Amino acid sequence: MSAPVLKVEGLVKRFGGLTATDHVDFDLADGEIHALIGPNGAGKSTLINQICGEMRQDEGRILLDGLDISGHSAPQRAKMGLARAFQVPSLLNDVTVLDNVTVAVQIRHHRTYRISDSPRGRRDLFAEAEGFLAGTGLAHRGDIVVSDLSHGERKQLELVVARATKPRLLLLDEPMAGLGASESQEMIETLSTLREAHGILLVEHDMDAVFNLADRISVLVYGRIIAHGTVDEIRADPEVQRAYLGEEDA
Amino acid sequence: MDRSNALKTLAAVIGLLALVAVPIIADAAGSTAWISMATRILIYGMAAASLNFALGYGGLVSFGHAAFFGLGGYVVGILYQTYADETLLFGFIPGTNQLLVTLPATILVTGIAAAAIGALSLRTGGVQFIMITLAFAQMLFFFFSGLSAYGGEDGLIIRRTNELFGLNMRDRATLYWVTLAITALFFVIYRRLTMSSFGTIVSGLRQNERRMAALGIEAYRYRLIAFILSGIGTGIAGAMLANVMRFTSPDLLAWHTSGQLMIMVILGGVGTVTGPFLGAAVLLILEDVLNAWTENWPLILGLVLLVVVLQARGGLMAIVNLVRGNRS
Amino acid sequence: MLLIFEQILNGVQYGVMLFLLAAGLTLIFGIMQVINLAHGSLYMVGAYAGTWFAQETGSFWLGLPAGLLAAALTGVLIEVIVVRRLYDRDHLEQVLATFALILIFNQLVIMIFGRQPFFVAMPEGLQESIQLLPGLQYPPYRLLIIAAGLGVAVGLYFLITKTRIGMLVRAGATDREMVRALGVNVRLLYTVIFGFGALLAGLAGYLAGPIFAVQVGMGEQILLTTFVVVVIGGVGSIRGAFVAGLILGVLDTCLRAFLPGILRLVMAGPDADALGAGIAAMGIYLLMAIVLLIRPQGLFPAAH
Ligand SMILES: Nc1ncnc2c1ncn2[C@@H]1O[C@H](COP(=O)(O)OP(=O)(O)OP(=O)(O)O)[C@@H](O)[C@H]1O
Ligand SMILES: [Mg+2]
């Protein structure tokens, strides 16, 4: 495994009296899937929010390729190659599926200040966006307005949009949540092909998927990483069994 | 696809021909008042369309666009007075009565004003943004009300319309055609803008700022540019209005004017390309018709507006699209 | 010196009136998130109804409850018919719908009372100026307004901090769902709050009668100033409305009183007067811009 691209050190985020992430250390390398699991309210989304720059941490720092990006804004970090898929889909709801992907493509090409290019002049962007839709469950849904999509389709679109930015790292917040069985299976297949190109932080409740995909797993409970290791190590860890997996069985 | 494109082009050509023919038809019908009305509709349409770019596409609810409307008028007015008095503005700027100079000057002045107002206002959002844009417009309103060198509260009379290529600008029809030409040019640019890459980003920010940030977009600078473009468009309309009315006054800067432009936008359909022009036409004609019918026309206008806002979401363009959709 | 003191008192009196208007507006803003441009119309309704009744009965004091009642009823009426539909709409639609209400109310008042402004006499017993300080004569009516405003401020303070309805109001500002979960009829609560805000606006309007003329459009100029008060004070904050009301009242009054005089030192009389008036009128908006740039949520941001 190569050296970590993303390193998170001692990250603390407090909401009033609640410590949502409590000195979290975490890292992610190119080409690996690092799963982050933990019960509801453990602080998983909060961690992603801090990595993306949407929330400012109270303590600790975040390094990308050794560079401290703790002070960078969310857009800056996005331009440096961090892409995320939101837990609750957060898309451009008034426009079509294809438009959503096109915006991501267009931003990657820095085509954001042209004030008089016509749709015809933007054809290359649309074509590239189509390419990202091809082979996904949304391939024939490009013309649908997002507000008319099902929840599962929106979750899929979240991932396509994130991919369309061609990021270094993908931060995926529960990509399987709310998907049907077959959709989930498709998603697992997609993710396993994606690991070649990106490092992936995978937050997921679906244990089958996690055990299937992850190279490494970190377990977050009440804001703290209580265990860290390979799939087999985590499966065997008694503390994890007690704090987390045990709960699931009960 | 091709057929509907051809139909659209045909409709646009017919529409343009009809607009060109307005003075001829009005003359034939003996109602020259129509020409002035049509001119004003074009001008208010430009102002409302410009506001619509910030408001409908960008989601920036500016309650202060009267500032740019009025500024455009005062650029023409003050430059004309300086020209007529043969003095220098601020000691170094000569006056002028040339439209080809006053319009670029308007673009410059309203662009700078919109940059300043926008840069400050866009640091807030929501209700605060509405109020701070209103505040800046009010400041300008009171500033020009107190500027007695240029008419103060009474406003500033512009004895002659700006000149252009030696055309007879005193002739109403000529002035209408000039306005129509400017509006047509404006419309082409404005339509392009809404469909452009930049327009896509601005409208994305309206829909979901969080998503756009996650894609790498710093909202502030895009919104600022959108606000500036919007202010400039409204300013050009104000300059044309001053030329047509041969008068400008603080009324143009009053908050009622901002409200009126917003009404046109919502009446025509927020975030549509042609809606604001339709809204301007309907509002101005409605005001005119009601005014002729009863002195209590504001009451009826208020009721109509109330019903439109509460009931007809999407404005007139929604109705137009409905009709169009049924036909095809 | 005495002159300055007198102007400051005038400013406080104006500020207190702004507070009466702003208190209702900020509650409506803060709790229901509705921008109500028609708040100034309620001020006008209170002034017209009260003044009319006072003239009919010949008693200023009988006009007071009439003005309050008319404003409150009008408030409840527009809440039920119009404003209620605006709670889930965006700000643009709220602005336009309530702008339409302004047109409607202005025209209705013209139809009923005509365009002529009413000038209202000071109430019986309060016509004679009293001596506040040696050399300073001051109309007691203005002191009455100050007292009324302070009384309302104190009353509101107790209402909000000490009573059940106040608790609901505070909770409603931060958590609508919770209030609903408590089994409170939120709709009714909103109507009551709106009516109460209207009542305060009517109070301000009626009390303003003897000082400004009662005329169509009287609500609009002061409405804009009230919005400035609300925004500077912090949307939703009664305390902010009070502080900002007083600051703006004094600032505006003093600028208007003294600025032309100061300008006259450096320029010709009429020009100085016009420019002074212009800049004085700009003053409050300038202050608002400055405050918002430093504290985008206003001086006392309501807890959310
Ligand atoms: N903006 C916020 N303000 C206050 N508290 C918050 C905020 N965001 C999250 N929290 C709290 O922080 C804790 C962690 O929340 P977070 O959303 O990160 O959990 P999670 O692990 O993603 O849970 P889930 O599996 O349900 O998505 C929770 O107790 C949550 O209520
Ligand atoms: Mg989560």
Tab-separated table of N, CA and C in Angstrom, chain B residues 102-236:
chain	number	residue	atom	x	y	z
B	102	THR	N	-23.009	58.309	-23.854
B	102	THR	CA	-23.722	58.198	-22.577
B	102	THR	C	-23.987	56.740	-22.206
B	103	LEU	N	-24.238	55.897	-23.188
B	103	LEU	CA	-24.483	54.488	-22.836
B	103	LEU	C	-23.238	53.806	-22.260
B	104	PRO	N	-22.081	53.911	-22.908
B	104	PRO	CA	-20.891	53.351	-22.259
B	104	PRO	C	-20.629	53.977	-20.888
B	105	ALA	N	-20.869	55.285	-20.768
B	105	ALA	CA	-20.680	55.923	-19.466
B	105	ALA	C	-21.618	55.296	-18.433
B	106	THR	N	-22.840	55.029	-18.873
B	106	THR	CA	-23.792	54.380	-17.967
B	106	THR	C	-23.289	53.010	-17.545
B	107	ILE	N	-22.769	52.258	-18.510
B	107	ILE	CA	-22.259	50.926	-18.185
B	107	ILE	C	-21.153	51.034	-17.150
B	108	LEU	N	-20.285	52.010	-17.352
B	108	LEU	CA	-19.172	52.196	-16.415
B	108	LEU	C	-19.681	52.555	-15.025
B	109	VAL	N	-20.535	53.568	-14.970
B	109	VAL	CA	-20.981	54.063	-13.666
B	109	VAL	C	-21.819	53.008	-12.931
B	110	THR	N	-22.793	52.438	-13.621
B	110	THR	CA	-23.633	51.462	-12.917
B	110	THR	C	-22.843	50.198	-12.606
B	111	GLY	N	-21.871	49.870	-13.456
B	111	GLY	CA	-21.026	48.718	-13.162
B	111	GLY	C	-20.246	48.922	-11.877
B	112	ILE	N	-19.683	50.121	-11.738
B	112	ILE	CA	-18.922	50.395	-10.520
B	112	ILE	C	-19.850	50.406	-9.312
B	113	ALA	N	-21.006	51.058	-9.472
B	113	ALA	CA	-21.953	51.112	-8.350
B	113	ALA	C	-22.399	49.707	-7.957
B	114	ALA	N	-22.700	48.875	-8.953
B	114	ALA	CA	-23.154	47.520	-8.639
B	114	ALA	C	-22.032	46.713	-8.001
B	115	ALA	N	-20.807	46.958	-8.434
B	115	ALA	CA	-19.686	46.248	-7.824
B	115	ALA	C	-19.575	46.619	-6.354
B	116	ALA	N	-19.693	47.919	-6.070
B	116	ALA	CA	-19.561	48.358	-4.683
B	116	ALA	C	-20.729	47.847	-3.836
B	117	ILE	N	-21.938	48.061	-4.321
B	117	ILE	CA	-23.109	47.637	-3.551
B	117	ILE	C	-23.126	46.118	-3.406
B	118	GLY	N	-22.845	45.435	-4.500
B	118	GLY	CA	-22.855	43.979	-4.465
B	118	GLY	C	-21.778	43.427	-3.544
B	119	ALA	N	-20.577	43.989	-3.637
B	119	ALA	CA	-19.477	43.472	-2.820
B	119	ALA	C	-19.840	43.525	-1.336
B	120	LEU	N	-20.509	44.612	-0.951
B	120	LEU	CA	-20.886	44.729	0.465
B	120	LEU	C	-22.112	43.872	0.777
B	121	SER	N	-23.136	43.964	-0.073
B	121	SER	CA	-24.401	43.289	0.236
B	121	SER	C	-24.265	41.772	0.248
B	122	LEU	N	-23.436	41.249	-0.657
B	122	LEU	CA	-23.358	39.799	-0.789
B	122	LEU	C	-22.671	39.134	0.393
B	123	ARG	N	-22.159	39.950	1.304
B	123	ARG	CA	-21.620	39.334	2.528
B	123	ARG	C	-22.742	38.889	3.447
B	124	THR	N	-23.952	39.345	3.160
B	124	THR	CA	-25.101	38.890	3.952
B	124	THR	C	-25.940	37.973	3.063
B	125	GLY	N	-27.049	37.513	3.600
B	125	GLY	CA	-27.950	36.693	2.792
B	125	GLY	C	-29.358	36.830	3.333
B	126	GLY	N	-30.293	36.184	2.692
B	126	GLY	CA	-31.667	36.133	3.183
B	126	GLY	C	-32.278	37.510	3.359
B	127	VAL	N	-32.981	37.670	4.467
B	127	VAL	CA	-33.654	38.930	4.750
B	127	VAL	C	-32.658	40.087	4.761
B	128	GLN	N	-31.504	39.827	5.323
B	128	GLN	CA	-30.520	40.904	5.427
B	128	GLN	C	-30.113	41.402	4.048
B	129	PHE	N	-30.004	40.490	3.096
B	129	PHE	CA	-29.628	40.916	1.744
B	129	PHE	C	-30.712	41.802	1.140
B	130	ILE	N	-31.946	41.405	1.309
B	130	ILE	CA	-33.049	42.209	0.798
B	130	ILE	C	-32.987	43.615	1.372
B	131	MET	N	-32.760	43.660	2.685
B	131	MET	CA	-32.803	44.955	3.363
B	131	MET	C	-31.591	45.817	3.041
B	132	ILE	N	-30.430	45.188	2.901
B	132	ILE	CA	-29.239	46.017	2.671
B	132	ILE	C	-29.249	46.562	1.236
B	133	THR	N	-29.776	45.796	0.295
B	133	THR	CA	-29.871	46.355	-1.055
B	133	THR	C	-30.881	47.499	-1.069
B	134	LEU	N	-31.962	47.319	-0.327
B	134	LEU	CA	-32.929	48.413	-0.202
B	134	LEU	C	-32.256	49.638	0.410
B	135	ALA	N	-31.433	49.392	1.427
B	135	ALA	CA	-30.778	50.505	2.112
B	135	ALA	C	-29.888	51.293	1.165
B	136	PHE	N	-29.122	50.601	0.345
B	136	PHE	CA	-28.239	51.320	-0.574
B	136	PHE	C	-29.058	52.128	-1.576
B	137	ALA	N	-30.150	51.553	-2.051
B	137	ALA	CA	-30.984	52.295	-2.994
B	137	ALA	C	-31.564	53.536	-2.318
B	138	GLN	N	-31.981	53.376	-1.074
B	138	GLN	CA	-32.531	54.526	-0.354
B	138	GLN	C	-31.474	55.616	-0.170
B	139	MET	N	-30.243	55.189	0.102
B	139	MET	CA	-29.172	56.178	0.252
B	139	MET	C	-29.036	57.002	-1.011
B	140	LEU	N	-29.023	56.320	-2.150
B	140	LEU	CA	-28.901	57.050	-3.408
B	140	LEU	C	-30.125	57.927	-3.646
B	141	PHE	N	-31.292	57.395	-3.278
B	141	PHE	CA	-32.516	58.179	-3.415
B	141	PHE	C	-32.396	59.502	-2.658
B	142	PHE	N	-31.993	59.407	-1.408
B	142	PHE	CA	-31.895	60.636	-0.618
B	142	PHE	C	-30.741	61.517	-1.090
B	143	PHE	N	-29.681	60.869	-1.573
B	143	PHE	CA	-28.561	61.651	-2.089
B	143	PHE	C	-29.019	62.516	-3.260
B	144	PHE	N	-29.698	61.904	-4.217
B	144	PHE	CA	-30.131	62.685	-5.377
B	144	PHE	C	-31.256	63.652	-5.011
B	145	SER	N	-32.052	63.293	-4.006
B	145	SER	CA	-33.090	64.229	-3.560
B	145	SER	C	-32.450	65.493	-2.995
B	146	GLY	N	-31.277	65.343	-2.422
B	146	GLY	CA	-30.631	66.498	-1.810
B	146	GLY	C	-29.682	67.218	-2.758
B	147	LEU	N	-29.536	66.698	-3.953
B	147	LEU	CA	-28.551	67.252	-4.882
B	147	LEU	C	-29.190	68.390	-5.663
B	148	SER	N	-29.266	69.563	-5.064
B	148	SER	CA	-30.064	70.623	-5.684
B	148	SER	C	-29.434	71.132	-6.973
B	149	ALA	N	-28.129	70.944	-7.156
B	149	ALA	CA	-27.504	71.377	-8.409
B	149	ALA	C	-28.115	70.627	-9.591
B	150	TYR	N	-28.602	69.435	-9.334
B	150	TYR	CA	-29.215	68.663	-10.419
B	150	TYR	C	-30.696	68.408	-10.154
B	151	GLY	N	-31.366	69.434	-9.686
B	151	GLY	CA	-32.814	69.367	-9.584
B	151	GLY	C	-33.357	68.890	-8.254
B	152	GLY	N	-32.526	68.286	-7.427
B	152	GLY	CA	-33.010	67.819	-6.126
B	152	GLY	C	-34.251	66.964	-6.264
B	153	GLU	N	-35.196	67.241	-5.381
B	153	GLU	CA	-36.419	66.431	-5.378
B	153	GLU	C	-37.234	66.582	-6.661
B	154	ASP	N	-37.085	67.741	-7.327
B	154	ASP	CA	-37.923	67.992	-8.495
B	154	ASP	C	-37.475	67.216	-9.718
B	155	GLY	N	-36.244	66.750	-9.683
B	155	GLY	CA	-35.752	66.008	-10.836
B	155	GLY	C	-35.086	66.919	-11.846
B	156	LEU	N	-34.595	66.319	-12.881
B	156	LEU	CA	-33.734	67.007	-13.827
B	156	LEU	C	-34.339	66.881	-15.220
B	157	ILE	N	-34.578	68.034	-15.835
B	157	ILE	CA	-35.138	68.002	-17.186
B	157	ILE	C	-34.003	67.914	-18.201
B	158	ILE	N	-34.161	67.030	-19.159
B	158	ILE	CA	-33.169	66.876	-20.227
B	158	ILE	C	-33.820	67.448	-21.468
B	159	ARG	N	-33.334	68.606	-21.904
B	159	ARG	CA	-34.104	69.307	-22.920
B	159	ARG	C	-34.207	68.524	-24.216
B	160	ARG	N	-33.131	67.823	-24.572
B	160	ARG	CA	-33.188	67.065	-25.821
B	160	ARG	C	-32.664	65.655	-25.632
B	161	THR	N	-33.320	64.757	-26.299
B	161	THR	CA	-32.852	63.382	-26.307
B	161	THR	C	-31.444	63.321	-26.896
B	162	ASN	N	-30.640	62.385	-26.372
B	162	ASN	CA	-29.284	62.196	-26.908
B	162	ASN	C	-29.322	61.957	-28.407
B	163	GLU	N	-28.253	62.385	-29.067
B	163	GLU	CA	-28.174	62.200	-30.521
B	163	GLU	C	-27.509	60.881	-30.876
B	164	LEU	N	-27.908	60.381	-32.043
B	164	LEU	CA	-27.317	59.131	-32.520
B	164	LEU	C	-27.288	59.150	-34.036
B	165	PHE	N	-26.106	59.092	-34.621
B	165	PHE	CA	-25.932	59.034	-36.085
B	165	PHE	C	-26.784	60.087	-36.804
B	166	GLY	N	-26.998	61.220	-36.232
B	166	GLY	CA	-27.786	62.246	-36.907
B	166	GLY	C	-29.235	61.883	-37.153
B	167	LEU	N	-29.732	60.865	-36.478
B	167	LEU	CA	-31.153	60.530	-36.621
B	167	LEU	C	-32.005	61.602	-35.959
B	168	ASN	N	-33.234	61.701	-36.401
B	168	ASN	CA	-34.131	62.657	-35.769
B	168	ASN	C	-34.760	62.035	-34.529
B	169	MET	N	-34.092	62.237	-33.401
B	169	MET	CA	-34.520	61.565	-32.186
B	169	MET	C	-35.738	62.235	-31.563
B	170	ARG	N	-36.188	63.343	-32.133
B	170	ARG	CA	-37.407	63.959	-31.597
B	170	ARG	C	-38.632	63.212	-32.103
B	171	ASP	N	-38.431	62.526	-33.198
B	171	ASP	CA	-39.529	61.749	-33.755
B	171	ASP	C	-39.746	60.498	-32.920
B	172	ARG	N	-40.970	60.334	-32.451
B	172	ARG	CA	-41.244	59.230	-31.534
B	172	ARG	C	-40.967	57.873	-32.139
B	173	ALA	N	-41.327	57.750	-33.419
B	173	ALA	CA	-41.146	56.452	-34.064
B	173	ALA	C	-39.658	56.123	-34.163
B	174	THR	N	-38.857	57.133	-34.538
B	174	THR	CA	-37.420	56.892	-34.629
B	174	THR	C	-36.875	56.458	-33.280
B	175	LEU	N	-37.276	57.180	-32.261
B	175	LEU	CA	-36.799	56.857	-30.926
B	175	LEU	C	-37.215	55.433	-30.544
B	176	TYR	N	-38.424	55.084	-30.953
B	176	TYR	CA	-38.880	53.723	-30.672
B	176	TYR	C	-37.990	52.699	-31.360
B	177	TRP	N	-37.684	52.967	-32.627
B	177	TRP	CA	-36.876	51.987	-33.365
B	177	TRP	C	-35.473	51.886	-32.779
B	178	VAL	N	-34.940	53.023	-32.372
B	178	VAL	CA	-33.620	52.981	-31.728
B	178	VAL	C	-33.695	52.131	-30.461
B	179	THR	N	-34.734	52.383	-29.667
B	179	THR	CA	-34.905	51.607	-28.446
B	179	THR	C	-35.068	50.129	-28.753
B	180	LEU	N	-35.838	49.864	-29.810
B	180	LEU	CA	-36.055	48.465	-30.193
B	180	LEU	C	-34.738	47.803	-30.583
B	181	ALA	N	-33.918	48.534	-31.325
B	181	ALA	CA	-32.629	47.966	-31.731
B	181	ALA	C	-31.784	47.654	-30.499
B	182	ILE	N	-31.743	48.604	-29.577
B	182	ILE	CA	-30.951	48.375	-28.363
B	182	ILE	C	-31.522	47.195	-27.578
B	183	THR	N	-32.855	47.145	-27.488
B	183	THR	CA	-33.481	46.051	-26.754
B	183	THR	C	-33.183	44.709	-27.404
B	184	ALA	N	-33.231	44.696	-28.732
B	184	ALA	CA	-32.965	43.434	-29.434
B	184	ALA	C	-31.547	42.960	-29.142
B	185	LEU	N	-30.608	43.898	-29.208
B	185	LEU	CA	-29.220	43.553	-28.902
B	185	LEU	C	-29.114	43.049	-27.458
B	186	PHE	N	-29.744	43.800	-26.576
B	186	PHE	CA	-29.768	43.413	-25.158
B	186	PHE	C	-30.316	41.996	-25.009
B	187	PHE	N	-31.407	41.740	-25.715
B	187	PHE	CA	-32.089	40.457	-25.554
B	187	PHE	C	-31.198	39.298	-25.988
B	188	VAL	N	-30.511	39.499	-27.109
B	188	VAL	CA	-29.627	38.431	-27.595
B	188	VAL	C	-28.555	38.125	-26.554
B	189	ILE	N	-27.943	39.193	-26.022
B	189	ILE	CA	-26.882	38.992	-25.025
B	189	ILE	C	-27.442	38.348	-23.768
B	190	TYR	N	-28.570	38.846	-23.335
B	190	TYR	CA	-29.182	38.363	-22.094
B	190	TYR	C	-29.576	36.890	-22.212
B	191	ARG	N	-30.122	36.526	-23.368
B	191	ARG	CA	-30.541	35.151	-23.566
B	191	ARG	C	-29.328	34.230	-23.573
B	192	ARG	N	-28.289	34.673	-24.263
B	192	ARG	CA	-27.051	33.913	-24.279
B	192	ARG	C	-26.521	33.725	-22.860
B	193	LEU	N	-26.538	34.818	-22.114
B	193	LEU	CA	-26.006	34.795	-20.753
B	193	LEU	C	-26.701	33.733	-19.902
B	194	THR	N	-28.030	33.693	-20.023
B	194	THR	CA	-28.745	32.754	-19.160
B	194	THR	C	-28.419	31.306	-19.510
B	195	MET	N	-28.016	31.064	-20.754
B	195	MET	CA	-27.731	29.688	-21.144
B	195	MET	C	-26.240	29.371	-21.101
B	196	SER	N	-25.433	30.363	-20.783
B	196	SER	CA	-23.982	30.199	-20.863
B	196	SER	C	-23.451	29.356	-19.708
B	197	SER	N	-22.188	29.053	-19.790
B	197	SER	CA	-21.526	28.334	-18.705
B	197	SER	C	-21.643	29.116	-17.402
B	198	PHE	N	-21.384	30.410	-17.503
B	198	PHE	CA	-21.476	31.238	-16.310
B	198	PHE	C	-22.898	31.225	-15.745
B	199	GLY	N	-23.870	31.358	-16.645
B	199	GLY	CA	-25.270	31.332	-16.205
B	199	GLY	C	-25.611	30.031	-15.495
B	200	THR	N	-25.064	28.932	-15.991
B	200	THR	CA	-25.312	27.644	-15.359
B	200	THR	C	-24.791	27.623	-13.922
B	201	ILE	N	-23.614	28.183	-13.739
B	201	ILE	CA	-23.024	28.214	-12.395
B	201	ILE	C	-23.887	29.072	-11.470
B	202	VAL	N	-24.280	30.236	-11.974
B	202	VAL	CA	-25.068	31.149	-11.147
B	202	VAL	C	-26.393	30.502	-10.747
B	203	SER	N	-27.010	29.834	-11.695
B	203	SER	CA	-28.288	29.207	-11.367
B	203	SER	C	-28.069	27.985	-10.466
B	204	GLY	N	-26.924	27.323	-10.614
B	204	GLY	CA	-26.595	26.239	-9.689
B	204	GLY	C	-26.457	26.743	-8.261
B	205	LEU	N	-25.884	27.910	-8.117
B	205	LEU	CA	-25.726	28.478	-6.770
B	205	LEU	C	-27.072	28.796	-6.138
B	206	ARG	N	-28.016	29.197	-6.972
B	206	ARG	CA	-29.349	29.442	-6.430
B	206	ARG	C	-29.964	28.145	-5.918
B	207	GLN	N	-29.786	27.091	-6.709
B	207	GLN	CA	-30.447	25.843	-6.356
B	207	GLN	C	-29.814	25.166	-5.156
B	208	ASN	N	-28.495	25.212	-5.074
B	208	ASN	CA	-27.853	24.463	-4.003
B	208	ASN	C	-26.411	24.927	-3.825
B	209	GLU	N	-26.241	25.872	-2.935
B	209	GLU	CA	-24.917	26.447	-2.726
B	209	GLU	C	-23.944	25.401	-2.173
B	210	ARG	N	-24.495	24.511	-1.327
B	210	ARG	CA	-23.665	23.501	-0.686
B	210	ARG	C	-23.079	22.546	-1.736
B	211	ARG	N	-23.917	22.134	-2.655
B	211	ARG	CA	-23.475	21.253	-3.724
B	211	ARG	C	-22.391	21.944	-4.555
B	212	MET	N	-22.624	23.198	-4.880
B	212	MET	CA	-21.660	23.912	-5.719
B	212	MET	C	-20.334	24.078	-4.987
B	213	ALA	N	-20.389	24.306	-3.688
B	213	ALA	CA	-19.141	24.424	-2.921
B	213	ALA	C	-18.390	23.104	-2.974
B	214	ALA	N	-19.132	21.995	-2.872
B	214	ALA	CA	-18.486	20.690	-2.901
B	214	ALA	C	-17.887	20.397	-4.268
B	215	LEU	N	-18.330	21.135	-5.287
B	215	LEU	CA	-17.763	20.949	-6.620
B	215	LEU	C	-16.636	21.939	-6.897
B	216	GLY	N	-16.421	22.865	-5.962
B	216	GLY	CA	-15.301	23.780	-6.139
B	216	GLY	C	-15.666	25.202	-6.509
B	217	ILE	N	-16.891	25.604	-6.251
B	217	ILE	CA	-17.323	26.945	-6.630
B	217	ILE	C	-17.400	27.868	-5.407
B	218	GLU	N	-16.642	28.952	-5.467
B	218	GLU	CA	-16.743	29.981	-4.434
B	218	GLU	C	-17.908	30.882	-4.803
B	219	ALA	N	-18.958	30.819	-4.021
B	219	ALA	CA	-20.199	31.494	-4.399
B	219	ALA	C	-20.012	32.990	-4.610
B	220	TYR	N	-19.263	33.596	-3.719
B	220	TYR	CA	-19.236	35.055	-3.653
B	220	TYR	C	-18.885	35.717	-4.978
B	221	ARG	N	-17.777	35.255	-5.604
B	221	ARG	CA	-17.329	35.992	-6.782
B	221	ARG	C	-18.295	35.814	-7.956
B	222	TYR	N	-18.908	34.635	-8.055
B	222	TYR	CA	-19.853	34.434	-9.153
B	222	TYR	C	-21.100	35.289	-8.948
B	223	ARG	N	-21.539	35.310	-7.720
B	223	ARG	CA	-22.723	36.135	-7.437
B	223	ARG	C	-22.430	37.602	-7.669
B	224	LEU	N	-21.229	38.008	-7.309
B	224	LEU	CA	-20.876	39.412	-7.496
B	224	LEU	C	-20.905	39.766	-8.987
B	225	ILE	N	-20.320	38.917	-9.795
B	225	ILE	CA	-20.323	39.198	-11.235
B	225	ILE	C	-21.758	39.227	-11.760
B	226	ALA	N	-22.563	38.276	-11.302
B	226	ALA	CA	-23.961	38.256	-11.740
B	226	ALA	C	-24.668	39.545	-11.329
B	227	PHE	N	-24.386	39.985	-10.126
B	227	PHE	CA	-25.028	41.204	-9.626
B	227	PHE	C	-24.593	42.416	-10.453
B	228	ILE	N	-23.307	42.454	-10.794
B	228	ILE	CA	-22.801	43.575	-11.587
B	228	ILE	C	-23.457	43.586	-12.972
B	229	LEU	N	-23.489	42.432	-13.622
B	229	LEU	CA	-24.120	42.367	-14.947
B	229	LEU	C	-25.571	42.813	-14.864
B	230	SER	N	-26.236	42.344	-13.827
B	230	SER	CA	-27.635	42.695	-13.636
B	230	SER	C	-27.803	44.200	-13.432
B	231	GLY	N	-26.921	44.776	-12.628
B	231	GLY	CA	-26.986	46.219	-12.377
B	231	GLY	C	-26.750	47.012	-13.655
B	232	ILE	N	-25.782	46.571	-14.449
B	232	ILE	CA	-25.477	47.279	-15.698
B	232	ILE	C	-26.690	47.265	-16.634
B	233	GLY	N	-27.314	46.113	-16.758
B	233	GLY	CA	-28.486	46.014	-17.637
B	233	GLY	C	-29.584	46.966	-17.199
B	234	THR	N	-29.827	46.987	-15.900
B	234	THR	CA	-30.855	47.889	-15.384
B	234	THR	C	-30.457	49.337	-15.616
B	235	GLY	N	-29.169	49.618	-15.495
B	235	GLY	CA	-28.682	50.978	-15.722
B	235	GLY	C	-28.916	51.424	-17.159
B	236	ILE	N	-28.642	50.538	-18.105
B	236	ILE	CA	-28.865	50.878	-19.520
B	236	ILE	C	-30.337	51.223	-19.743
